[in-house]
Short mmCIF file of C-alpha atoms and ligand atoms in Angstrom, two decimals:
data_model
loop_
_atom_site.label_atom_id
_atom_site.label_comp_id
_atom_site.label_asym_id
_atom_site.label_seq_id
_atom_site.Cartn_x
_atom_site.Cartn_y
_atom_site.Cartn_z
CA MET Z 1 -16.89 -17.01 -6.32
CA SER Z 2 -15.02 -20.49 -6.05
CA GLY Z 3 -15.68 -23.00 -3.38
CA GLY Z 4 -14.27 -23.34 -0.23
CA SER Z 5 -15.38 -21.71 3.52
CA VAL Z 6 -16.29 -17.69 3.51
CA LYS Z 7 -13.65 -15.68 4.07
CA SER Z 8 -13.97 -13.07 6.65
CA VAL Z 9 -12.49 -9.61 6.00
CA ALA Z 10 -12.19 -6.68 8.63
CA VAL Z 11 -13.52 -3.22 7.07
CA VAL Z 12 -11.85 -0.32 8.60
CA ARG Z 13 -12.89 2.66 7.11
CA GLY Z 14 -11.27 5.12 8.65
CA ASP Z 15 -10.76 8.71 8.23
CA GLY Z 16 -11.48 11.74 6.04
CA ILE Z 17 -12.11 10.31 2.63
CA GLY Z 18 -11.25 6.38 3.71
CA PRO Z 19 -14.79 5.76 4.36
CA GLU Z 20 -15.77 7.11 0.87
CA VAL Z 21 -13.34 5.13 -1.17
CA VAL Z 22 -13.96 2.15 0.76
CA GLU Z 23 -17.91 2.13 0.22
CA SER Z 24 -16.71 2.41 -3.31
CA ALA Z 25 -14.78 -0.43 -3.19
CA LEU Z 26 -17.68 -2.62 -1.33
CA GLU Z 27 -19.77 -1.60 -4.05
CA VAL Z 28 -17.46 -2.63 -6.75
CA LEU Z 29 -16.97 -5.70 -5.02
CA GLU Z 30 -20.33 -6.64 -4.72
CA ALA Z 31 -20.78 -6.29 -8.70
CA ALA Z 32 -18.17 -8.18 -9.13
CA GLY Z 33 -19.65 -10.96 -7.23
CA ALA Z 34 -17.46 -11.45 -4.50
CA GLU Z 35 -18.86 -13.12 -1.31
CA PHE Z 36 -17.26 -12.91 1.91
CA GLU Z 37 -18.37 -11.77 5.69
CA GLN Z 38 -17.71 -7.92 6.40
CA VAL Z 39 -16.60 -6.74 9.91
CA PRO Z 40 -16.27 -3.64 10.61
CA VAL Z 41 -14.15 -2.36 12.54
CA ASP Z 42 -14.09 1.46 13.82
CA ILE Z 43 -10.45 2.63 14.32
CA GLY Z 44 -8.35 5.40 14.07
CA PHE Z 45 -8.20 9.14 14.57
CA ASP Z 46 -12.10 10.04 14.66
CA ARG Z 47 -12.35 7.25 17.11
CA TRP Z 48 -9.04 8.48 19.07
CA LYS Z 49 -11.06 12.13 19.25
CA ARG Z 50 -14.29 10.49 20.42
CA THR Z 51 -13.25 8.11 22.83
CA GLY Z 52 -9.28 9.02 23.59
CA ILE Z 53 -8.58 5.26 22.38
CA ALA Z 54 -7.17 4.99 18.38
CA MET Z 55 -7.19 1.16 18.94
CA ALA Z 56 -8.51 -1.04 21.52
CA LYS Z 57 -7.08 -4.56 22.55
CA GLU Z 58 -10.23 -6.05 21.19
CA ASP Z 59 -10.49 -4.54 17.86
CA LEU Z 60 -6.78 -5.51 17.18
CA GLN Z 61 -7.97 -9.14 18.33
CA THR Z 62 -11.01 -8.96 15.89
CA ILE Z 63 -8.55 -7.87 13.28
CA LYS Z 64 -6.37 -10.98 13.97
CA GLU Z 65 -9.63 -13.39 13.75
CA CYS Z 66 -10.53 -12.38 10.15
CA ASP Z 67 -8.64 -13.91 7.09
CA CYS Z 68 -7.26 -9.86 5.79
CA VAL Z 69 -8.21 -6.32 6.15
CA LEU Z 70 -9.58 -3.82 3.53
CA PHE Z 71 -8.54 -0.31 5.04
CA GLY Z 72 -9.22 2.95 3.71
CA ALA Z 73 -7.20 5.46 5.08
CA ILE Z 74 -6.15 7.17 8.99
CA THR Z 75 -5.58 10.49 9.60
CA THR Z 76 -1.84 10.28 11.66
CA PRO Z 77 -0.76 14.01 13.29
CA PRO Z 78 2.53 14.61 13.78
CA ASP Z 79 1.85 14.45 17.59
CA PRO Z 80 5.04 12.55 19.09
CA GLY Z 81 2.22 11.16 22.16
CA TYR Z 82 0.06 9.54 18.92
CA ARG Z 83 0.99 6.17 17.85
CA SER Z 84 -0.61 5.74 14.56
CA VAL Z 85 -3.14 2.76 14.05
CA LEU Z 86 -1.68 1.82 10.78
CA LEU Z 87 2.04 1.35 12.15
CA GLN Z 88 0.70 -1.14 14.74
CA LEU Z 89 -1.37 -2.88 12.67
CA ARG Z 90 1.28 -3.39 10.22
CA ARG Z 91 3.62 -4.14 12.87
CA GLU Z 92 1.19 -6.38 14.90
CA LEU Z 93 0.06 -8.14 11.76
CA ASP Z 94 3.90 -8.43 10.67
CA LEU Z 95 2.71 -7.24 7.15
CA TYR Z 96 6.09 -6.67 6.27
CA ALA Z 97 6.24 -6.55 2.61
CA ASN Z 98 4.40 -3.09 0.97
CA ILE Z 99 3.63 -4.12 -2.44
CA ARG Z 100 2.87 -1.16 -4.38
CA PRO Z 101 1.92 -1.26 -8.33
CA PHE Z 102 1.98 1.63 -10.72
CA ARG Z 103 0.40 1.61 -13.92
CA SER Z 104 -0.63 3.42 -16.76
CA HIS Z 105 -0.93 3.30 -20.23
CA ASP Z 106 3.06 3.54 -20.85
CA LEU Z 107 4.13 2.43 -17.49
CA ASP Z 108 4.09 -0.88 -14.99
CA PHE Z 109 6.54 -1.01 -12.19
CA ILE Z 110 6.32 -2.38 -8.50
CA ILE Z 111 7.83 -0.67 -5.66
CA VAL Z 112 8.53 -3.54 -2.90
CA ARG Z 113 8.81 -1.64 0.51
CA GLU Z 114 10.42 -3.14 3.61
CA ASN Z 115 7.25 -2.07 6.18
CA THR Z 116 8.65 -3.01 9.59
CA GLU Z 117 11.54 -1.66 10.36
CA GLY Z 118 14.47 0.98 8.81
CA LEU Z 119 13.29 4.65 9.89
CA TYR Z 120 10.05 3.02 11.13
CA SER Z 121 11.65 1.45 13.83
CA GLY Z 122 9.71 2.65 16.70
CA LEU Z 123 13.13 3.13 18.57
CA GLU Z 124 12.95 6.69 19.22
CA ASP Z 125 14.21 9.06 21.82
CA VAL Z 126 12.55 12.35 21.86
CA GLY Z 127 13.89 15.32 24.11
CA VAL Z 128 13.79 18.99 24.32
CA GLU Z 129 17.41 20.09 22.53
CA GLU Z 130 17.53 16.58 20.82
CA SER Z 131 15.95 14.04 19.26
CA ARG Z 132 16.96 10.97 17.65
CA THR Z 133 15.45 7.59 15.64
CA VAL Z 134 17.02 4.57 15.11
CA ARG Z 135 16.87 3.13 11.26
CA LEU Z 136 17.39 -0.69 12.07
CA ILE Z 137 18.02 -2.85 9.07
CA THR Z 138 18.02 -6.45 10.18
CA ARG Z 139 19.85 -9.49 8.14
CA ARG Z 140 16.11 -11.36 8.70
CA GLY Z 141 14.08 -8.23 7.39
CA SER Z 142 15.93 -7.57 4.70
CA GLU Z 143 16.36 -11.09 3.59
CA ARG Z 144 12.43 -11.60 3.92
CA ILE Z 145 11.89 -8.46 1.54
CA ALA Z 146 14.51 -9.76 -0.80
CA LYS Z 147 13.20 -12.83 -1.35
CA LYS Z 148 9.73 -10.90 -1.73
CA ALA Z 149 10.60 -8.98 -4.50
CA CYS Z 150 12.54 -11.58 -6.32
CA ASP Z 151 9.19 -13.35 -6.43
CA LEU Z 152 7.56 -10.94 -8.01
CA ALA Z 153 10.67 -9.86 -10.15
CA ALA Z 154 11.08 -13.55 -10.99
CA LYS Z 155 7.82 -13.24 -13.02
CA ARG Z 156 9.03 -10.08 -14.43
CA SER Z 157 12.48 -8.92 -15.86
CA LYS Z 158 14.68 -7.39 -13.19
CA LEU Z 159 14.97 -6.22 -9.53
CA THR Z 160 16.95 -2.32 -8.64
CA ILE Z 161 17.73 -2.49 -5.44
CA VAL Z 162 17.56 1.05 -3.93
CA HIS Z 163 19.98 2.61 -1.35
CA LYS Z 164 22.20 4.93 0.02
CA ALA Z 165 24.99 2.91 1.25
CA ASN Z 166 27.25 5.42 -0.18
CA VAL Z 167 26.42 7.52 3.53
CA LEU Z 168 24.20 5.20 5.72
CA LYS Z 169 26.09 2.22 6.85
CA SER Z 170 23.25 0.72 7.75
CA ASP Z 171 22.58 -0.06 4.31
CA HIS Z 172 25.51 -2.04 3.76
CA LEU Z 173 23.83 -5.02 5.38
CA PHE Z 174 20.27 -4.36 3.37
CA LEU Z 175 22.22 -3.93 -0.13
CA SER Z 176 24.59 -6.79 0.40
CA THR Z 177 22.01 -9.42 1.86
CA CYS Z 178 19.39 -8.12 -1.47
CA ARG Z 179 21.98 -8.92 -3.40
CA ALA Z 180 22.73 -12.04 -2.44
CA VAL Z 181 19.15 -13.31 -2.92
CA ALA Z 182 19.28 -12.06 -6.00
CA GLU Z 183 22.45 -13.83 -7.09
CA GLY Z 184 21.11 -16.67 -5.14
CA ARG Z 185 18.11 -17.05 -6.88
CA CYS Z 186 19.57 -16.19 -10.23
CA ILE Z 187 17.50 -12.84 -10.82
CA PRO Z 188 19.03 -10.20 -12.82
CA PHE Z 189 19.67 -7.31 -10.93
CA GLU Z 190 21.46 -3.97 -10.32
CA ASP Z 191 21.58 -1.64 -7.43
CA MET Z 192 20.91 2.20 -7.17
CA LEU Z 193 21.36 5.11 -4.95
CA VAL Z 194 18.05 6.62 -3.27
CA ASP Z 195 18.83 9.89 -4.83
CA THR Z 196 19.80 8.91 -8.40
CA ALA Z 197 16.16 7.12 -8.39
CA ALA Z 198 14.42 9.81 -7.28
CA TYR Z 199 15.66 11.45 -10.41
CA ASN Z 200 15.44 8.38 -12.90
CA LEU Z 201 11.68 7.63 -11.76
CA ILE Z 202 11.13 11.10 -12.86
CA VAL Z 203 13.17 11.38 -15.95
CA ASN Z 204 13.40 7.42 -17.19
CA PRO Z 205 10.41 5.53 -15.40
CA SER Z 206 9.95 3.23 -18.41
CA ARG Z 207 13.82 1.74 -17.09
CA PHE Z 208 12.47 0.22 -13.87
CA ASP Z 209 10.34 -3.28 -13.20
CA VAL Z 210 10.66 -4.12 -9.55
CA LEU Z 211 12.22 -1.75 -6.93
CA VAL Z 212 12.90 -2.95 -3.35
CA THR Z 213 13.82 -0.39 -1.10
CA THR Z 214 13.51 0.10 3.26
CA ASN Z 215 10.97 1.72 4.83
CA LEU Z 216 10.92 5.41 4.52
CA PHE Z 217 12.49 5.32 1.24
CA GLY Z 218 9.76 3.03 -0.27
CA ASP Z 219 7.15 5.33 1.05
CA ILE Z 220 8.49 8.80 -0.50
CA LEU Z 221 8.93 6.99 -3.60
CA SER Z 222 5.98 5.81 -4.21
CA ASP Z 223 4.28 9.35 -3.54
CA GLU Z 224 6.61 10.54 -6.14
CA ALA Z 225 5.50 7.16 -8.67
CA ALA Z 226 1.64 7.82 -7.83
CA GLY Z 227 2.34 11.81 -9.25
CA ILE Z 228 4.36 9.92 -12.50
CA ILE Z 229 1.54 7.50 -13.43
CA GLY Z 230 -1.12 10.73 -12.76
CA SER Z 231 -2.54 10.83 -9.20
CA LEU Z 232 -2.56 9.58 -5.67
CA GLY Z 233 -6.10 8.26 -5.98
CA LEU Z 234 -4.93 6.01 -8.89
CA CYS Z 235 -2.60 4.04 -6.56
CA ALA Z 236 -3.27 0.60 -4.59
CA SER Z 237 -1.13 -1.68 -2.01
CA ALA Z 238 -1.20 -4.64 -0.18
CA ASN Z 239 0.96 -5.32 2.80
CA VAL Z 240 1.41 -8.34 3.32
CA GLY Z 241 3.25 -11.10 5.87
CA GLU Z 242 3.34 -14.88 6.13
CA ALA Z 243 -0.26 -15.48 6.19
CA ARG Z 244 -2.20 -12.18 7.08
CA ALA Z 245 -2.75 -9.32 4.68
CA LEU Z 246 -4.11 -5.19 4.45
CA PHE Z 247 -5.25 -3.79 1.75
CA GLU Z 248 -5.24 0.09 1.22
CA PRO Z 249 -4.51 3.30 -1.13
CA ILE Z 250 -1.67 4.21 -1.13
CA HIS Z 251 -3.42 7.39 -0.44
CA GLY Z 252 -3.57 9.19 2.96
CA SER Z 253 -7.23 10.65 4.50
CA ALA Z 254 -7.28 13.86 2.23
CA PRO Z 255 -8.43 15.95 4.83
CA ASP Z 256 -8.90 18.73 1.60
CA ILE Z 257 -11.31 17.04 -0.13
CA ALA Z 258 -13.16 14.90 2.26
CA GLY Z 259 -16.58 14.79 2.62
CA LYS Z 260 -17.16 16.81 -1.17
CA GLY Z 261 -17.63 13.16 -3.00
CA ILE Z 262 -15.00 13.97 -5.32
CA ALA Z 263 -12.40 11.22 -3.82
CA ASN Z 264 -10.94 9.02 -6.62
CA PRO Z 265 -11.61 5.69 -5.53
CA ILE Z 266 -9.50 3.88 -8.19
CA GLY Z 267 -6.84 3.07 -5.36
CA ALA Z 268 -9.38 1.60 -3.26
CA ILE Z 269 -10.89 -0.47 -5.74
CA ARG Z 270 -7.74 -1.74 -7.14
CA SER Z 271 -6.59 -2.75 -3.64
CA ALA Z 272 -9.95 -4.59 -3.41
CA ALA Z 273 -8.84 -6.32 -6.40
CA MET Z 274 -5.29 -7.25 -4.89
CA MET Z 275 -6.88 -8.47 -1.58
CA MET Z 276 -9.31 -10.96 -4.15
CA GLU Z 277 -6.31 -11.89 -5.89
CA TRP Z 278 -4.79 -12.83 -2.00
CA LEU Z 279 -7.98 -14.61 -1.57
CA GLY Z 280 -7.18 -17.04 -4.50
CA GLU Z 281 -10.04 -15.39 -6.93
CA ALA Z 282 -7.20 -14.31 -9.36
CA GLU Z 283 -9.99 -13.86 -12.27
CA MET Z 284 -12.25 -11.79 -10.48
CA ALA Z 285 -9.32 -9.36 -9.48
CA ARG Z 286 -8.59 -8.93 -12.78
CA GLN Z 287 -11.92 -8.59 -14.10
CA ILE Z 288 -12.29 -5.36 -11.49
CA GLU Z 289 -9.09 -3.98 -13.16
CA THR Z 290 -9.87 -4.57 -16.42
CA ALA Z 291 -13.55 -2.41 -15.53
CA ALA Z 292 -11.33 0.14 -13.66
CA ASP Z 293 -8.85 0.36 -16.95
CA LEU Z 294 -11.98 0.39 -18.83
CA ALA Z 295 -13.25 3.63 -16.93
CA LEU Z 296 -10.54 5.56 -17.50
CA ASP Z 297 -10.02 4.95 -21.12
CA ARG Z 298 -13.73 6.17 -21.88
CA GLY Z 299 -12.78 9.37 -20.33
CA MET Z 300 -14.10 8.81 -16.61
CA SER Z 301 -11.96 11.38 -14.65
CA THR Z 302 -12.10 12.57 -10.95
CA PRO Z 303 -10.74 16.11 -10.03
CA ASP Z 304 -7.61 15.18 -9.25
CA LEU Z 305 -6.97 13.50 -13.02
CA GLY Z 306 -8.53 17.15 -14.28
CA GLY Z 307 -12.08 16.18 -14.64
CA SER Z 308 -15.01 16.71 -12.68
CA CYS Z 309 -16.55 13.42 -11.63
CA LYS Z 310 -17.76 13.08 -8.60
CA THR Z 311 -16.65 9.41 -6.75
CA LYS Z 312 -20.20 8.22 -7.39
CA ASP Z 313 -19.83 8.51 -11.12
CA MET Z 314 -16.36 6.71 -10.99
CA THR Z 315 -17.93 4.07 -9.19
CA ALA Z 316 -21.13 3.63 -10.83
CA ALA Z 317 -19.04 3.07 -14.59
CA ILE Z 318 -16.81 0.90 -13.22
CA VAL Z 319 -19.75 -1.49 -11.37
CA GLU Z 320 -21.56 -0.57 -14.73
CA ASN Z 321 -18.16 -2.49 -16.66
CA LEU Z 322 -18.75 -5.62 -14.67
CA ARG Z 323 -22.23 -5.62 -15.40
CA LYS Z 324 -21.88 -5.74 -18.84
CA MET Z 325 -18.83 -8.63 -18.40
CA GLU Z 326 -19.24 -12.32 -18.11
CA LEU Z 327 -18.80 -12.56 -14.83
P1 LIG F 401 -2.66 12.70 1.45
O1 LIG F 401 -2.13 11.09 0.33
O2 LIG F 401 -3.98 12.34 2.33
O3 LIG F 401 -3.31 13.61 0.61
C1 LIG F 401 -2.25 14.44 -0.77
C2 LIG F 401 -2.70 15.05 -1.77
O4 LIG F 401 -3.44 14.10 -2.72
C3 LIG F 401 -4.10 15.75 -1.10
O5 LIG F 401 -4.15 17.09 -2.06
C4 LIG F 401 -5.12 15.34 -1.57
O6 LIG F 401 -6.30 15.73 -1.86
C5 LIG F 401 -4.94 13.93 -2.64
N1 LIG F 401 -5.38 13.07 -2.74
C6 LIG F 401 -5.13 11.97 -1.72
N2 LIG F 401 -6.10 10.79 -1.69
C7 LIG F 401 -7.14 11.11 -3.30
C8 LIG F 401 -8.26 10.84 -3.77
N3 LIG F 401 -8.56 9.25 -3.47
N4 LIG F 401 -8.61 10.81 -4.53
C9 LIG F 401 -7.91 12.28 -5.34
N5 LIG F 401 -7.18 13.08 -4.09
C10 LIG F 401 -6.66 12.28 -3.22
O7 LIG F 401 -1.62 12.99 2.40
P2 LIG F 401 -1.98 14.18 2.93
O8 LIG F 401 -2.34 15.20 3.12
O9 LIG F 401 -0.41 14.40 3.62
O10 LIG F 401 -2.27 13.22 4.55
C11 LIG F 401 -3.62 13.30 5.66
C12 LIG F 401 -3.26 12.60 6.18
O11 LIG F 401 -3.46 10.99 5.98
C13 LIG F 401 -2.20 12.55 7.45
O12 LIG F 401 -2.49 12.47 8.90
C14 LIG F 401 -1.38 11.30 7.14
O13 LIG F 401 -0.72 11.34 8.07
C15 LIG F 401 -2.30 10.05 6.59
N6 LIG F 401 -2.08 9.07 6.13
C16 LIG F 401 -2.83 8.35 6.33
C17 LIG F 401 -2.08 7.28 4.69
C18 LIG F 401 -3.21 6.02 5.44
O14 LIG F 401 -4.21 5.70 6.68
N7 LIG F 401 -2.12 5.01 4.51
C19 LIG F 401 -1.41 6.90 4.07
C20 LIG F 401 -0.71 8.36 4.06
C21 LIG F 401 -0.96 9.61 4.40
C1 LIG F 402 1.77 5.12 3.62
C2 LIG F 402 1.76 6.23 4.81
C3 LIG F 402 1.91 5.89 6.33
C4 LIG F 402 3.56 5.22 6.11
C5 LIG F 402 1.93 7.02 7.42
C6 LIG F 402 0.26 7.41 7.90
C7 LIG F 402 1.58 6.23 8.40
O1 LIG F 402 2.36 7.46 4.73
O2 LIG F 402 1.47 4.25 3.88
O3 LIG F 402 2.13 5.65 2.51
O4 LIG F 402 4.20 6.27 6.38
O5 LIG F 402 3.94 4.36 5.92
MN1 LIG F 403 2.60 7.29 2.08
#
C-alpha cells in the first residue's frame, strides 16, 4: 500500500451472514496487500439480545474516530420500539449518499439513493387507530444528492431522476432541484416516474446509466436491480458523506441461510474494493474487482447463483486470483 499514515477501519460484522461475509472480505483485503488497523465494533441485534443495547454512545464514538467503516449486515426487526443501528449510523455520520453500482456482463448502472431523509425522516407518529410517517424532502438534501449523482454521471453518459411527482407534492422539490443541478452541470438527464422506472429496469435495464432517487424508492429499486443482475449477494454499496463513509453489501442478515457457510461473499468483497478506492487505493480496488469477476467467469457459483460453492470456496478462488496477479 502506498505511503501516508495507516488508516483505521471500524469493522462491524453484525448479525446473521454479516460475520461470514466480512470475514471473506477481510481475507481478500489481506491477499490484496491492504494495510489498515482493524477496530472491531460489536453492534446490532445480537448485541441487543445479549445486553439490551444495540449500539452504545462509546461505540459511535469509536466509529467516528476511525477513517471509515466496513459493515456486514444487521438485523432490523419490524418492531416500533427498536431503532435500526444502520439508520442511526447513516444519520449520525451524515452519510447522505448511498451509491449502489450494478454490474454484470451486459449491464452497468448505478443507483444513487438519498440516504438521510424522505420516508426515513424518523418523523413518525405511531398510534392504535392511525400511524403516520412524514416524507421529508429538503432543498439541501436534494441538492447534495443530485450533485453526487452528477459527479458520477459526468464521467459516464446520463442521469435519470426517479420520482413520483405526479402524486407526491414533496417530489416537486426533489425533481426541480435535481433538474436545476443537472442543467447547471450540463449533464444530459431525463426524469422518470418510479413505477415506470421499476418496469423499465425489468424490460430494458441497459437504458439506464446513473439513477438518482429518494430514500425508499432507492431501497426498493436497488433490490430489484440486484435481482436483475443475478443476486443480492453480488451487490455492494458505499454510504458516503463529506468526510466519512461506510461500505456494506446491499443485502441483509439473511437469517434463512445464516450459519450454513453458503452466503455469497462477493457483495461484501466488492464493498471492500469500494472502500479501498475511497481510501485512495484505486489500483488495489480494481484488482479486487478483477479477481472477483474472474472467479465468476470461471464458474464459481454459490447457491444464490445456482451453484454449490461454499462461501469459503468463493473466497479462496478470489484470493488465489489475487495471488496470481502482479500486485
Ligand atoms: P436479506 O437481504 O437478508 O435476504 C433476502 C434474500 O436474499 C434471502 O433469501 C437471502 O438468503 C438472500 N441473500 C441475501 N444475501 C445473500 C448472500 N450474500 N448470499 C446468498 N443469498 C443472499 O433480506 P431479509 O431476509 O428480508 O432481511 C433480513 C434482515 O436483514 C431483516 O432484519 C432486515 O431488516 C435486515 N436488513 C439489513 C440490511 C443491512 O444491514 N444492510 C439490509 C437489508 C435488510
Ligand atoms: C438497506 C436496508 C436498510 C434500509 C434497512 C435494514 C434499514 O434495507 O440498506 O437497503 O432500508 O435502508
Ligand atoms: Mn434494502
